[in-house]
Short mmCIF file of C-alpha atoms in Angstrom, two decimals:
data_model
loop_
_atom_site.label_atom_id
_atom_site.label_comp_id
_atom_site.label_asym_id
_atom_site.label_seq_id
_atom_site.Cartn_x
_atom_site.Cartn_y
_atom_site.Cartn_z
CA MET I 1 20.24 6.08 7.06
CA GLU I 2 19.04 7.71 3.86
CA ILE I 3 15.52 9.11 3.91
CA THR I 4 13.55 9.18 0.67
CA THR I 5 11.51 12.38 0.62
CA LEU I 6 8.57 13.13 -1.64
CA GLU I 7 10.89 15.33 -3.68
CA GLY I 8 13.34 12.44 -3.98
CA PHE I 9 10.56 10.07 -5.01
CA TYR I 10 9.43 12.36 -7.85
CA LYS I 11 12.98 13.07 -8.96
CA LYS I 12 13.72 9.35 -9.32
CA ALA I 13 10.33 8.68 -10.93
CA SER I 14 10.87 11.43 -13.50
CA GLU I 15 14.26 9.95 -14.39
CA ASN I 16 12.88 6.41 -14.72
CA LEU I 17 9.87 7.52 -16.75
CA ASN I 18 11.69 10.20 -18.75
CA LYS I 19 9.06 12.75 -17.78
CA ASP I 20 9.19 16.19 -16.22
CA ILE I 21 8.32 16.20 -12.54
CA SER I 22 5.48 18.60 -13.30
CA GLN I 23 3.84 15.86 -15.41
CA LEU I 24 3.74 13.54 -12.39
CA LEU I 25 2.38 15.98 -9.85
CA PRO I 26 -1.41 16.18 -9.43
CA GLN I 27 -3.19 19.44 -10.07
CA GLY I 28 -4.71 21.62 -7.38
CA LEU I 29 -2.45 20.66 -4.49
CA THR I 30 -1.68 23.43 -2.02
CA LYS I 31 0.27 23.60 1.21
CA GLU I 32 -3.01 23.58 3.11
CA VAL I 33 -4.18 20.39 1.37
CA GLY I 34 -1.01 18.40 1.98
CA HIS I 35 0.28 15.89 -0.57
CA PHE I 36 -1.49 12.96 -2.20
CA ASN I 37 -0.96 11.04 -5.43
CA VAL I 38 -2.04 7.72 -6.86
CA PHE I 39 -0.44 5.59 -9.59
CA ASP I 40 -1.47 2.69 -11.79
CA VAL I 41 1.43 0.22 -11.53
CA SER I 42 0.75 -1.38 -14.91
CA GLU I 43 1.09 2.02 -16.63
CA LEU I 44 4.40 2.67 -14.89
CA ALA I 45 5.69 -0.83 -15.68
CA LYS I 46 5.25 -0.22 -19.40
CA LEU I 47 7.65 2.71 -19.20
CA ILE I 48 10.23 1.34 -16.77
CA LYS I 49 12.56 -1.17 -18.43
CA VAL I 50 14.34 -2.36 -15.27
CA LYS I 51 13.00 -3.92 -12.10
CA PRO I 52 11.84 -1.10 -9.77
CA ASN I 53 13.86 -2.20 -6.74
CA MET I 54 14.11 0.26 -3.85
CA THR I 55 16.98 0.27 -1.36
CA TYR I 56 16.62 -0.18 2.38
CA ASN I 57 15.73 3.22 3.82
CA ARG I 58 12.97 5.29 5.30
CA ARG I 59 10.33 7.02 3.23
CA ALA I 60 9.22 10.43 4.48
CA TYR I 61 5.63 9.68 3.48
CA TYR I 62 2.90 7.10 3.90
CA LYS I 63 2.14 4.59 1.18
CA ILE I 64 -0.61 2.05 0.47
CA ASN I 65 0.11 -0.52 -2.20
CA LEU I 66 -2.27 -2.92 -3.96
CA ILE I 67 0.23 -5.54 -5.08
CA ASP I 68 -0.55 -7.85 -7.97
CA GLY I 69 2.68 -9.65 -8.85
CA ARG I 70 5.69 -11.40 -7.32
CA ASN I 71 7.56 -9.16 -4.88
CA ARG I 72 9.57 -9.17 -1.68
CA ALA I 73 9.60 -6.64 1.15
CA GLU I 74 12.54 -6.80 3.56
CA TYR I 75 12.32 -5.23 7.00
CA ALA I 76 14.88 -5.26 9.80
CA ASP I 77 13.12 -8.12 11.58
CA LYS I 78 11.07 -9.83 8.87
CA ILE I 79 10.90 -10.76 5.21
CA ILE I 80 7.61 -10.80 3.32
CA ASP I 81 7.41 -12.77 0.08
CA ILE I 82 4.36 -12.01 -2.05
CA GLU I 83 3.65 -14.54 -4.79
CA THR I 84 0.20 -13.39 -5.91
CA GLN I 85 -1.57 -10.36 -4.46
CA ALA I 86 -1.59 -8.38 -1.25
CA LEU I 87 -2.47 -5.04 0.32
CA MET I 88 0.48 -3.35 1.98
CA PHE I 89 0.73 -0.31 4.26
CA THR I 90 4.00 1.53 4.93
CA THR I 91 4.82 4.34 7.34
CA PRO I 92 7.72 6.82 7.59
CA LYS I 93 8.66 5.24 10.93
CA VAL I 94 9.63 1.85 9.55
CA PRO I 95 12.44 1.47 6.94
CA TYR I 96 12.26 -1.32 4.37
CA ASN I 97 13.69 -2.59 1.11
CA TRP I 98 11.44 -3.43 -1.85
CA ILE I 99 12.37 -5.98 -4.53
CA ALA I 100 10.25 -6.79 -7.58
CA LYS I 101 10.82 -10.45 -8.49
CA ASP I 102 9.78 -9.98 -12.10
CA MET I 103 8.55 -7.34 -14.55
CA ASP I 104 4.95 -8.57 -14.57
CA GLN I 105 3.62 -6.04 -12.06
CA ARG I 106 0.09 -4.73 -11.77
CA GLY I 107 -2.04 -2.98 -9.17
CA TYR I 108 -2.04 0.53 -7.73
CA PHE I 109 -0.31 2.52 -5.05
CA CYS I 110 -0.95 5.87 -3.42
CA LEU I 111 1.37 8.00 -1.33
CA PHE I 112 0.46 10.85 0.96
CA SER I 113 1.92 13.15 3.59
CA ALA I 114 0.85 13.23 7.23
CA ASP I 115 -0.77 16.62 6.80
CA PHE I 116 -3.05 15.28 4.06
CA LEU I 117 -4.75 13.15 6.71
CA ALA I 118 -4.26 15.57 9.58
CA GLN I 119 -6.69 15.09 12.45
CA SER I 120 -8.39 18.40 11.69
CA LYS I 121 -9.25 17.09 8.20
CA SER I 122 -9.85 13.39 8.76
CA GLY I 123 -10.80 13.07 12.43
CA VAL I 124 -8.05 10.47 13.03
CA VAL I 125 -4.47 10.49 14.33
CA LEU I 126 -2.49 8.59 11.70
CA ASP I 127 0.13 7.07 13.96
CA GLU I 128 -2.53 5.83 16.38
CA LEU I 129 -4.21 3.75 13.69
CA PRO I 130 -3.37 0.05 14.15
CA ILE I 131 -2.46 -0.28 10.48
CA PHE I 132 0.44 2.19 10.80
CA LYS I 133 1.86 1.19 14.18
CA PRO I 134 5.49 -0.06 14.06
CA GLY I 135 5.91 -3.72 14.96
CA GLY I 136 2.59 -4.80 13.49
CA TYR I 137 1.73 -6.66 10.29
CA PRO I 138 1.94 -4.25 7.34
CA CYS I 139 0.96 -6.79 4.67
CA PHE I 140 -2.36 -8.55 4.12
CA HIS I 141 -3.07 -11.48 1.86
CA ILE I 142 -6.16 -10.89 -0.26
CA ASN I 143 -8.28 -13.07 -2.53
CA GLU I 144 -9.57 -12.20 -5.99
CA GLN I 145 -12.81 -10.67 -4.72
CA GLU I 146 -11.00 -8.50 -2.19
CA LYS I 147 -8.52 -7.44 -4.86
CA GLU I 148 -11.34 -6.24 -7.09
CA GLU I 149 -13.01 -4.36 -4.22
CA ILE I 150 -9.76 -2.63 -3.31
CA LYS I 151 -9.03 -1.93 -6.97
CA THR I 152 -12.38 -0.14 -7.20
CA ILE I 153 -11.35 2.25 -4.41
CA PHE I 154 -8.02 2.97 -6.10
CA ARG I 155 -9.73 3.55 -9.44
CA LYS I 156 -12.08 6.09 -7.85
CA MET I 157 -9.09 7.94 -6.40
CA HIS I 158 -7.25 7.73 -9.73
CA LYS I 159 -10.26 9.10 -11.59
CA GLU I 160 -10.95 11.85 -9.07
CA ILE I 161 -7.40 13.19 -8.91
CA ASN I 162 -7.59 13.93 -12.64
CA SER I 163 -10.96 15.68 -12.35
CA ASP I 164 -11.74 19.40 -12.11
CA TYR I 165 -14.01 18.99 -9.09
CA ALA I 166 -13.25 21.78 -6.62
CA TYR I 167 -13.52 19.50 -3.58
CA LYS I 168 -11.82 16.47 -5.08
CA TYR I 169 -9.22 16.16 -2.32
CA ASP I 170 -11.92 16.07 0.34
CA LEU I 171 -13.52 13.23 -1.60
CA ILE I 172 -10.16 11.47 -2.07
CA ARG I 173 -9.56 11.76 1.67
CA ASN I 174 -12.77 9.80 2.22
CA TYR I 175 -11.67 7.14 -0.27
CA LEU I 176 -8.31 6.93 1.48
CA MET I 177 -9.96 6.39 4.86
CA GLU I 178 -12.16 3.71 3.28
CA LEU I 179 -9.00 1.97 2.08
CA ILE I 180 -7.39 2.19 5.52
CA HIS I 181 -10.47 0.74 7.22
CA TYR I 182 -10.61 -2.02 4.62
CA GLY I 183 -7.05 -2.98 5.50
CA GLN I 184 -7.68 -2.91 9.23
CA LYS I 185 -10.54 -5.39 8.81
CA LEU I 186 -8.31 -7.93 7.07
CA GLN I 187 -6.49 -10.69 8.89
CA PRO I 188 -2.68 -10.34 8.98
CA ALA I 189 -0.86 -12.53 6.48
CA THR I 190 1.25 -14.27 9.10
CA ASP I 191 1.99 -17.09 6.67
CA LEU I 192 4.01 -14.64 4.56
CA TYR I 193 6.54 -13.90 7.29
CA GLN I 194 9.88 -15.64 7.64
CA GLU I 195 10.75 -14.85 11.23
CA HIS I 196 13.50 -17.47 11.44
CA ASN I 197 15.82 -15.22 9.45
CA ALA I 198 15.15 -12.11 11.52
CA ALA I 199 18.25 -12.31 13.71
CA SER I 200 20.70 -12.59 10.82
CA ARG I 201 18.94 -9.74 8.98
CA VAL I 202 19.11 -7.43 12.01
CA SER I 203 22.79 -8.24 12.45
CA SER I 204 23.51 -7.62 8.76
CA LEU I 205 21.61 -4.33 8.67
CA PHE I 206 23.32 -3.13 11.84
CA ALA I 207 26.70 -3.84 10.24
CA GLU I 208 25.62 -1.99 7.10
CA LEU I 209 24.51 1.06 9.10
CA LEU I 210 27.75 1.03 11.08
CA GLU I 211 30.00 0.83 8.02
CA ARG I 212 27.94 3.39 6.11
CA GLN I 213 29.28 6.09 8.44
CA PHE I 214 32.88 5.48 7.41
CA PRO I 215 35.41 6.48 6.25
CA ILE I 216 35.49 9.91 7.87
CA ALA I 217 36.36 12.33 5.10
CA SER I 218 36.21 15.67 6.92
CA PRO I 219 36.86 16.96 10.45
CA PHE I 220 33.35 18.46 10.26
CA GLN I 221 31.59 15.25 9.25
CA GLY I 222 30.59 13.95 12.66
CA LEU I 223 29.07 10.54 13.38
CA LYS I 224 25.27 10.54 13.40
CA LEU I 225 24.90 7.15 15.12
CA ARG I 226 26.89 6.72 18.33
CA THR I 227 24.82 4.62 20.74
CA PRO I 228 22.98 1.27 20.57
CA LYS I 229 19.69 3.18 20.84
CA ASP I 230 20.63 5.30 17.80
CA TYR I 231 20.95 2.13 15.73
CA ALA I 232 17.84 0.53 17.19
CA ASP I 233 15.82 3.64 16.34
CA GLN I 234 17.09 3.56 12.77
CA LEU I 235 16.01 -0.06 12.44
CA SER I 236 12.69 0.58 14.24
CA ILE I 237 13.35 -2.16 16.79
CA HIS I 238 13.77 -2.10 20.56
CA VAL I 239 17.32 -1.60 21.77
CA ASN I 240 17.08 -4.67 24.01
CA TYR I 241 16.19 -6.79 20.99
CA LEU I 242 19.14 -5.38 19.05
CA ASN I 243 21.50 -6.10 21.95
CA ARG I 244 20.24 -9.67 22.28
CA VAL I 245 20.49 -10.40 18.55
CA LEU I 246 24.01 -9.01 18.16
CA LYS I 247 25.21 -10.88 21.22
CA GLN I 248 23.83 -14.11 19.74
CA GLN I 249 25.19 -13.44 16.26
CA THR I 250 28.61 -11.96 17.06
CA GLY I 251 29.35 -12.78 20.67
CA GLN I 252 29.83 -9.05 21.36
CA THR I 253 27.63 -6.34 22.76
CA THR I 254 26.27 -3.57 20.55
CA LYS I 255 28.30 -1.03 22.48
CA ASN I 256 31.53 -2.99 21.94
CA LEU I 257 30.90 -3.34 18.21
CA ILE I 258 30.36 0.41 17.88
CA SER I 259 33.37 1.26 20.07
CA ASN I 260 35.67 -1.09 18.19
CA ARG I 261 34.75 0.49 14.85
CA ILE I 262 35.23 4.01 16.20
CA ILE I 263 38.64 3.08 17.59
CA GLN I 264 39.61 1.54 14.26
CA GLU I 265 38.72 4.79 12.48
CA ALA I 266 40.42 6.89 15.15
CA LYS I 267 43.70 5.01 14.62
CA ILE I 268 43.47 5.57 10.86
CA LEU I 269 42.86 9.30 11.32
CA LEU I 270 45.68 9.66 13.84
CA ARG I 271 48.18 7.95 11.57
CA GLN I 272 47.05 9.06 8.12
CA THR I 273 45.85 12.65 8.56
CA GLU I 274 47.31 15.84 9.97
CA TRP I 275 44.12 16.70 11.84
CA ASN I 276 44.67 17.63 15.45
CA VAL I 277 43.18 15.49 18.21
CA SER I 278 40.36 17.95 18.75
CA GLU I 279 39.32 17.73 15.10
CA ILE I 280 39.47 13.93 15.15
CA ALA I 281 37.43 13.85 18.35
CA PHE I 282 34.72 16.05 16.83
CA SER I 283 34.63 14.06 13.58
CA LEU I 284 33.98 10.89 15.60
CA GLY I 285 31.10 12.44 17.52
CA PHE I 286 32.84 13.54 20.74
CA GLU I 287 31.89 17.03 21.87
CA GLU I 288 34.85 17.25 24.28
CA VAL I 289 38.39 16.23 23.38
CA ALA I 290 38.87 14.96 26.94
CA HIS I 291 36.03 12.48 26.45
CA PHE I 292 37.68 11.20 23.28
CA SER I 293 41.10 10.92 24.96
CA ASN I 294 39.62 8.96 27.87
CA PHE I 295 37.69 6.71 25.47
CA PHE I 296 40.79 6.07 23.35
CA LYS I 297 43.00 5.33 26.36
CA LYS I 298 40.43 2.96 27.83
CA GLN I 299 40.28 1.03 24.56
CA THR I 300 44.00 1.00 23.70
CA ASP I 301 45.88 1.66 26.96
CA CYS I 302 47.56 4.73 25.46
CA SER I 303 46.63 8.31 24.66
CA PRO I 304 45.83 9.51 21.11
CA LEU I 305 49.07 11.51 20.93
CA THR I 306 51.16 8.61 22.20
CA PHE I 307 49.63 6.38 19.53
CA ARG I 308 50.24 9.00 16.82
CA ASN I 309 53.90 9.38 17.78
CA GLU I 310 54.72 5.69 18.09
#
């Protein structure tokens, strides 16, 4: 699965906004500080002429979003429709897809690296905070008063990051922790979740991840995802849940679905390339050619070379 890094975020933002990356980066950041930035969504919306949809993938950073507009967030096991306003927390551990339903978007968002809120600086362990634990509720419905209170925190961060104060990032770190605690005090917006569609979404995303690895274009490519657990980890769900969903949706086990697709690709490579069996085995994720030959024979009742020569 593709991972959107901070560098990738700024590259795409600079292209959408027609600005140099240096114009988007805050001043005074050092390796020791970590990374932090905050954006006014309404200012960005004026410059972006298309809906800022983001594809399903992981982000290699944390993000807190004050949403004021119609949007949809799609996770492997849930869909969140936001019709008015919400406060949303995202973590590098959980991939998602973001869809803006219209161009009338307001609010703020900040993004930061794990080292910006390292325990030595903030006194907390990020991934132990309830707000950032996978499997929880990342989105909170807020009323007008709460929106204004949260907006005030974002405005203070936005103002401070543009200041010349020598200790501004220490101050911003305090504002960020205030925002996190604010979110943890809110009740989860369970009414926003559409759990009934979770099984079909997991099945669809599994199929997308599986197909994304093919076709094999080089003997050195190698499959990254080979086991049910590999796929479950990519979707941030338990492997038992993935197995149960796919069995319900397809009638087959996760392992069988993966094996069938690998065999399909193996047959194509044996018939349509001049790669030797060892190269094909490696390209499909087998470290030993004997393991590949045994796997192929078990699935097809013939050896790779017999199939090639038929």
